[in-house]
Short mmCIF file of N, CA and C in Angstrom, two decimals:
data_model
loop_
_atom_site.label_atom_id
_atom_site.label_comp_id
_atom_site.label_asym_id
_atom_site.label_seq_id
_atom_site.Cartn_x
_atom_site.Cartn_y
_atom_site.Cartn_z
N MET J 1 0.83 -1.08 0.03
CA MET J 1 -0.08 0.11 0.02
C MET J 1 1.09 1.43 -0.16
N LEU J 2 0.27 1.93 -0.73
CA LEU J 2 1.25 3.21 -0.49
C LEU J 2 0.36 4.30 -0.48
N ASP J 3 1.01 5.19 0.59
CA ASP J 3 0.52 6.57 1.25
C ASP J 3 0.73 7.49 0.89
N GLY J 4 -0.26 8.99 0.59
CA GLY J 4 -0.06 10.10 -0.18
C GLY J 4 0.22 11.00 1.31
N GLU J 5 0.49 12.20 0.67
CA GLU J 5 1.59 13.10 1.48
C GLU J 5 0.79 13.63 2.61
N ASN J 6 -0.26 13.02 3.06
CA ASN J 6 -1.20 13.47 4.32
C ASN J 6 -0.76 12.50 5.07
N ALA J 7 -0.38 11.47 4.89
CA ALA J 7 -0.17 10.65 6.11
C ALA J 7 0.79 10.95 7.14
N GLY J 8 0.74 10.25 8.36
CA GLY J 8 1.80 10.59 9.31
C GLY J 8 1.24 10.27 10.62
N ARG J 9 1.99 10.41 11.73
CA ARG J 9 1.32 10.87 13.11
C ARG J 9 0.63 11.90 13.64
N VAL J 10 0.15 12.14 14.63
CA VAL J 10 -0.72 13.46 14.57
C VAL J 10 -0.22 13.50 16.30
N MET J 11 -0.49 14.46 16.53
CA MET J 11 0.39 14.81 18.45
C MET J 11 -0.07 13.83 19.20
N SER J 12 -1.54 12.71 19.06
CA SER J 12 -1.54 12.01 19.90
C SER J 12 -0.92 10.78 19.97
N GLY J 13 -0.04 10.36 18.99
CA GLY J 13 0.79 9.62 18.19
C GLY J 13 -0.23 8.58 17.18
N LEU J 14 -1.66 8.68 16.94
CA LEU J 14 -2.25 8.36 16.12
C LEU J 14 -1.70 8.21 14.87
N MET J 15 -1.72 7.26 14.13
CA MET J 15 -1.11 6.95 12.74
C MET J 15 -2.40 7.45 11.73
N VAL J 16 -2.18 8.46 11.08
CA VAL J 16 -3.26 8.60 9.84
C VAL J 16 -2.92 8.12 8.62
N ARG J 17 -3.61 7.76 8.20
CA ARG J 17 -3.36 7.07 6.88
C ARG J 17 -3.96 8.16 5.53
N ASP J 18 -3.43 8.67 4.66
CA ASP J 18 -3.50 8.76 3.47
C ASP J 18 -3.82 7.76 2.09
N ILE J 19 -4.42 6.58 2.17
CA ILE J 19 -3.91 5.60 1.21
C ILE J 19 -4.22 6.00 -0.38
N ILE J 20 -3.48 5.86 -1.10
CA ILE J 20 -3.75 5.90 -2.43
C ILE J 20 -4.01 4.53 -3.25
N GLY J 21 -3.50 3.77 -2.59
CA GLY J 21 -3.93 2.31 -3.32
C GLY J 21 -2.67 0.69 -2.66
N THR J 22 -3.41 0.21 -3.44
CA THR J 22 -2.62 -1.34 -3.12
C THR J 22 -1.90 -1.81 -4.55
N TYR J 23 -0.76 -1.38 -4.38
CA TYR J 23 0.44 -2.19 -5.91
C TYR J 23 1.00 -3.25 -5.60
N TYR J 24 0.70 -4.28 -6.35
CA TYR J 24 1.06 -5.75 -6.52
C TYR J 24 2.51 -5.65 -7.47
N ASN J 25 3.74 -5.80 -6.72
CA ASN J 25 4.76 -5.48 -7.19
C ASN J 25 5.60 -7.13 -7.06
N TYR J 26 5.98 -7.82 -8.31
CA TYR J 26 6.52 -9.13 -8.42
C TYR J 26 8.01 -9.28 -8.63
N SER J 27 8.78 -10.35 -7.77
CA SER J 27 10.10 -10.81 -8.23
C SER J 27 10.20 -12.02 -8.67
N MET J 28 10.46 -12.12 -9.88
CA MET J 28 10.91 -13.58 -10.29
C MET J 28 12.07 -14.02 -10.62
N THR J 29 12.47 -15.35 -10.77
CA THR J 29 13.32 -16.00 -11.07
C THR J 29 12.98 -16.72 -12.34
N LEU J 30 14.05 -16.40 -13.78
CA LEU J 30 13.47 -17.24 -14.74
C LEU J 30 14.24 -18.51 -14.91
N ASP J 31 13.55 -19.66 -15.23
CA ASP J 31 14.33 -20.88 -15.52
C ASP J 31 14.64 -20.35 -16.96
N THR J 32 16.05 -20.22 -17.33
CA THR J 32 16.09 -19.97 -18.89
C THR J 32 17.18 -21.25 -19.18
N ARG J 33 17.19 -22.12 -18.53
CA ARG J 33 18.05 -23.54 -19.27
C ARG J 33 17.63 -23.99 -20.37
N SER J 34 16.57 -23.70 -20.82
CA SER J 34 16.15 -24.30 -22.28
C SER J 34 16.22 -23.22 -23.28
N LEU J 35 16.62 -22.03 -22.97
CA LEU J 35 16.85 -21.17 -24.01
C LEU J 35 18.21 -21.40 -24.64
N ASP J 36 18.50 -21.08 -25.74
CA ASP J 36 19.62 -21.14 -26.39
C ASP J 36 20.39 -19.73 -26.30
N PHE J 37 21.44 -19.71 -26.47
CA PHE J 37 22.22 -18.16 -26.42
C PHE J 37 21.83 -17.24 -26.67
N ALA J 38 21.05 -17.30 -28.10
CA ALA J 38 20.60 -16.12 -29.16
C ALA J 38 19.25 -15.43 -28.12
N ASP J 39 18.26 -16.74 -27.96
CA ASP J 39 17.08 -16.53 -27.41
C ASP J 39 17.27 -15.91 -25.70
N TYR J 40 18.25 -16.14 -25.19
CA TYR J 40 18.74 -15.84 -24.12
C TYR J 40 18.92 -14.09 -24.07
N ASP J 41 19.62 -13.88 -24.83
CA ASP J 41 20.64 -12.49 -24.94
C ASP J 41 18.99 -11.47 -25.75
N ALA J 42 18.05 -11.96 -26.66
CA ALA J 42 16.93 -11.22 -26.59
C ALA J 42 16.01 -11.20 -25.92
N LEU J 43 15.74 -12.02 -24.63
CA LEU J 43 15.15 -11.79 -23.74
C LEU J 43 15.52 -10.90 -22.92
N TYR J 44 16.65 -10.80 -22.57
CA TYR J 44 17.24 -9.99 -21.74
C TYR J 44 17.30 -8.41 -22.42
N GLU J 45 17.74 -8.56 -23.46
CA GLU J 45 17.47 -7.11 -24.09
C GLU J 45 16.12 -6.30 -23.85
N LEU J 46 15.25 -7.17 -24.22
CA LEU J 46 13.66 -7.08 -24.06
C LEU J 46 13.21 -6.57 -22.95
N LEU J 47 13.65 -6.93 -21.95
CA LEU J 47 13.56 -7.24 -20.50
C LEU J 47 14.20 -5.56 -19.80
N THR J 48 15.21 -5.33 -20.53
CA THR J 48 16.30 -4.17 -19.89
C THR J 48 16.20 -2.85 -21.03
N ALA J 49 14.95 -2.78 -21.97
CA ALA J 49 14.89 -1.95 -22.80
C ALA J 49 14.76 -0.62 -22.09
N PRO J 50 15.19 0.45 -22.63
CA PRO J 50 14.95 2.08 -21.70
C PRO J 50 13.18 2.37 -22.36
N VAL J 51 12.38 1.54 -21.94
CA VAL J 51 11.33 1.91 -22.10
C VAL J 51 10.34 2.39 -20.51
N ASP J 52 9.37 2.98 -20.67
CA ASP J 52 8.55 3.60 -19.34
C ASP J 52 8.25 2.21 -18.75
N CYS J 53 7.38 1.23 -19.59
CA CYS J 53 6.53 0.09 -18.52
C CYS J 53 6.63 -0.95 -19.63
N HIS J 54 6.31 -2.15 -19.25
CA HIS J 54 5.97 -3.02 -19.85
C HIS J 54 4.41 -3.93 -19.52
N SER J 55 3.66 -4.34 -20.47
CA SER J 55 2.38 -4.97 -20.10
C SER J 55 2.90 -6.41 -19.58
N ILE J 56 2.55 -6.80 -18.24
CA ILE J 56 3.16 -8.30 -17.90
C ILE J 56 1.64 -8.86 -17.77
N THR J 57 1.63 -10.33 -17.47
CA THR J 57 0.90 -10.66 -17.19
C THR J 57 1.22 -12.05 -16.02
N VAL J 58 0.71 -11.91 -14.80
CA VAL J 58 1.07 -12.65 -13.55
C VAL J 58 0.39 -13.52 -13.48
N PRO J 59 0.78 -14.38 -12.04
CA PRO J 59 -0.29 -15.32 -11.16
C PRO J 59 -0.76 -14.32 -10.25
N TYR J 60 -2.20 -14.00 -10.07
CA TYR J 60 -2.75 -13.38 -8.73
C TYR J 60 -3.88 -14.21 -8.02
N GLY J 61 -3.79 -14.62 -7.25
CA GLY J 61 -4.85 -15.54 -6.36
C GLY J 61 -5.17 -16.52 -7.37
N GLN J 62 -6.16 -17.07 -8.03
CA GLN J 62 -6.13 -18.30 -8.36
C GLN J 62 -6.05 -18.22 -9.79
N GLY J 63 -6.10 -16.85 -10.51
CA GLY J 63 -6.11 -16.64 -11.78
C GLY J 63 -4.76 -15.91 -12.05
N THR J 64 -5.08 -14.87 -12.56
CA THR J 64 -3.83 -13.88 -13.91
C THR J 64 -4.33 -12.44 -13.41
N ALA J 65 -3.30 -11.52 -13.44
CA ALA J 65 -3.63 -10.50 -13.25
C ALA J 65 -2.54 -9.89 -14.59
N THR J 66 -3.16 -8.66 -15.52
CA THR J 66 -2.73 -8.22 -16.44
C THR J 66 -2.70 -6.65 -15.78
N PHE J 67 -1.12 -5.94 -16.02
CA PHE J 67 -1.01 -4.47 -15.76
C PHE J 67 0.46 -4.23 -15.90
N ASP J 68 0.31 -2.72 -16.01
CA ASP J 68 1.65 -2.30 -16.58
C ASP J 68 2.92 -2.23 -15.76
N ALA J 69 3.97 -2.56 -15.72
CA ALA J 69 5.04 -2.33 -15.10
C ALA J 69 6.11 -2.18 -15.42
N TYR J 70 7.43 -1.13 -14.44
CA TYR J 70 8.49 -1.13 -14.81
C TYR J 70 9.41 -2.20 -14.27
N ILE J 71 10.64 -2.34 -14.89
CA ILE J 71 11.67 -3.48 -14.16
C ILE J 71 12.66 -2.36 -13.33
N SER J 72 12.43 -2.81 -12.46
CA SER J 72 13.53 -2.14 -11.22
C SER J 72 14.59 -2.46 -11.34
N ASN J 73 14.99 -3.61 -11.28
CA ASN J 73 16.14 -4.42 -11.32
C ASN J 73 15.72 -5.72 -12.25
N ALA J 74 17.47 -6.24 -13.00
CA ALA J 74 17.57 -7.30 -13.72
C ALA J 74 18.61 -7.79 -13.64
N ASP J 75 18.50 -9.04 -12.76
CA ASP J 75 20.10 -9.38 -12.22
C ASP J 75 20.23 -10.71 -12.96
N ASP J 76 21.19 -11.40 -13.25
CA ASP J 76 21.71 -12.81 -13.74
C ASP J 76 22.98 -13.12 -13.65
N VAL J 77 23.44 -13.99 -13.47
CA VAL J 77 24.58 -14.69 -13.22
C VAL J 77 25.49 -15.31 -14.47
N LEU J 78 26.77 -14.78 -14.43
CA LEU J 78 27.72 -15.38 -15.67
C LEU J 78 27.90 -16.96 -14.98
N LYS J 79 27.92 -17.92 -15.30
CA LYS J 79 27.86 -19.35 -15.33
C LYS J 79 29.12 -19.88 -16.10
N ARG J 80 29.47 -19.57 -17.01
CA ARG J 80 30.55 -20.02 -17.86
C ARG J 80 30.79 -19.23 -18.98
N MET J 81 32.13 -19.11 -19.03
CA MET J 81 32.75 -18.61 -20.42
C MET J 81 33.54 -19.63 -21.20
N ASP J 82 32.89 -19.58 -22.38
CA ASP J 82 33.27 -20.60 -23.36
C ASP J 82 33.75 -19.91 -24.91
N GLY J 83 34.58 -19.91 -24.77
CA GLY J 83 35.54 -19.15 -26.17
C GLY J 83 34.89 -18.11 -26.22
N SER J 84 33.94 -17.94 -27.30
CA SER J 84 33.40 -16.30 -27.55
C SER J 84 32.10 -16.48 -27.02
N ARG J 85 31.56 -17.31 -26.26
CA ARG J 85 30.07 -17.41 -25.83
C ARG J 85 30.14 -17.35 -24.43
N ASN J 86 29.17 -16.48 -23.82
CA ASN J 86 28.94 -16.62 -22.49
C ASN J 86 27.53 -17.29 -22.34
N LEU J 87 27.57 -18.16 -21.15
CA LEU J 87 26.33 -18.83 -20.41
C LEU J 87 25.88 -18.20 -19.30
N TRP J 88 24.85 -17.19 -19.21
CA TRP J 88 24.37 -16.73 -18.35
C TRP J 88 23.19 -17.57 -17.59
N GLY J 89 22.55 -17.28 -16.64
CA GLY J 89 21.61 -17.51 -15.79
C GLY J 89 21.32 -17.25 -14.83
N ASP J 90 20.37 -17.81 -13.94
CA ASP J 90 19.28 -17.19 -12.77
C ASP J 90 19.00 -15.67 -12.75
N LEU J 91 18.48 -15.41 -14.09
CA LEU J 91 17.87 -14.68 -14.41
C LEU J 91 16.81 -14.19 -13.37
N GLN J 92 16.83 -12.90 -12.56
CA GLN J 92 15.90 -12.47 -11.58
C GLN J 92 15.15 -11.02 -12.25
N ILE J 93 14.31 -10.97 -12.30
CA ILE J 93 13.31 -10.01 -12.72
C ILE J 93 12.79 -9.12 -11.20
N ASN J 94 12.65 -8.10 -11.24
CA ASN J 94 12.01 -7.36 -9.99
C ASN J 94 10.73 -6.38 -10.96
N PHE J 95 9.60 -6.43 -11.25
CA PHE J 95 8.37 -5.86 -11.64
C PHE J 95 7.95 -4.72 -10.65
N VAL J 96 7.80 -3.66 -11.05
CA VAL J 96 7.01 -2.61 -10.25
C VAL J 96 5.57 -1.80 -11.00
N ALA J 97 4.49 -1.95 -9.93
CA ALA J 97 3.57 -1.88 -10.84
C ALA J 97 3.23 -0.14 -10.99
N MET J 98 3.01 0.21 -12.26
CA MET J 98 2.82 1.52 -12.56
C MET J 98 1.63 2.27 -11.81
N ALA J 99 0.58 1.42 -11.34
CA ALA J 99 -0.60 2.25 -10.99
C ALA J 99 -1.19 1.03 -9.83
N PRO J 100 -1.98 1.64 -8.95
CA PRO J 100 -2.70 0.65 -8.02
C PRO J 100 -3.56 -0.34 -8.63
N LYS J 101 -3.74 -1.55 -7.98
CA LYS J 101 -4.47 -2.57 -8.41
C LYS J 101 -5.70 -2.11 -7.67
N ARG J 102 -5.91 -2.04 -6.73
CA ARG J 102 -6.91 -1.54 -6.04
C ARG J 102 -6.91 -0.46 -5.01
N TYR J 103 -7.96 0.28 -4.90
CA TYR J 103 -8.21 1.77 -4.42
C TYR J 103 -8.89 1.59 -3.39
N PRO J 104 -8.77 2.63 -2.36
CA PRO J 104 -9.85 2.81 -1.02
C PRO J 104 -10.91 3.10 -1.68
N THR J 105 -12.23 2.14 -0.77
CA THR J 105 -13.62 2.83 -0.76
C THR J 105 -13.91 3.60 -0.05
#
């Protein structure tokens, strides 16, 4: 949940909320073992493209949710260097929602 600028403690110590909404952010580690070198590179380039956001579909409850999110972080590990090729893996992506999924009522 994200609070607005009017949130904070008042003189009595009571917390006053100014809830903007509930954002669902996701962290994922992708199993890329079945990708060849070119497909892995293409996926990494897509995920790290300098764009405002990506439209993503993720597990949510017993179904899925589709929303716009930006990628705050993309990490991978160099597993092996073999001549002119590099084997990367353990690709972890952090998606941050662009807008709340739920708003206060």
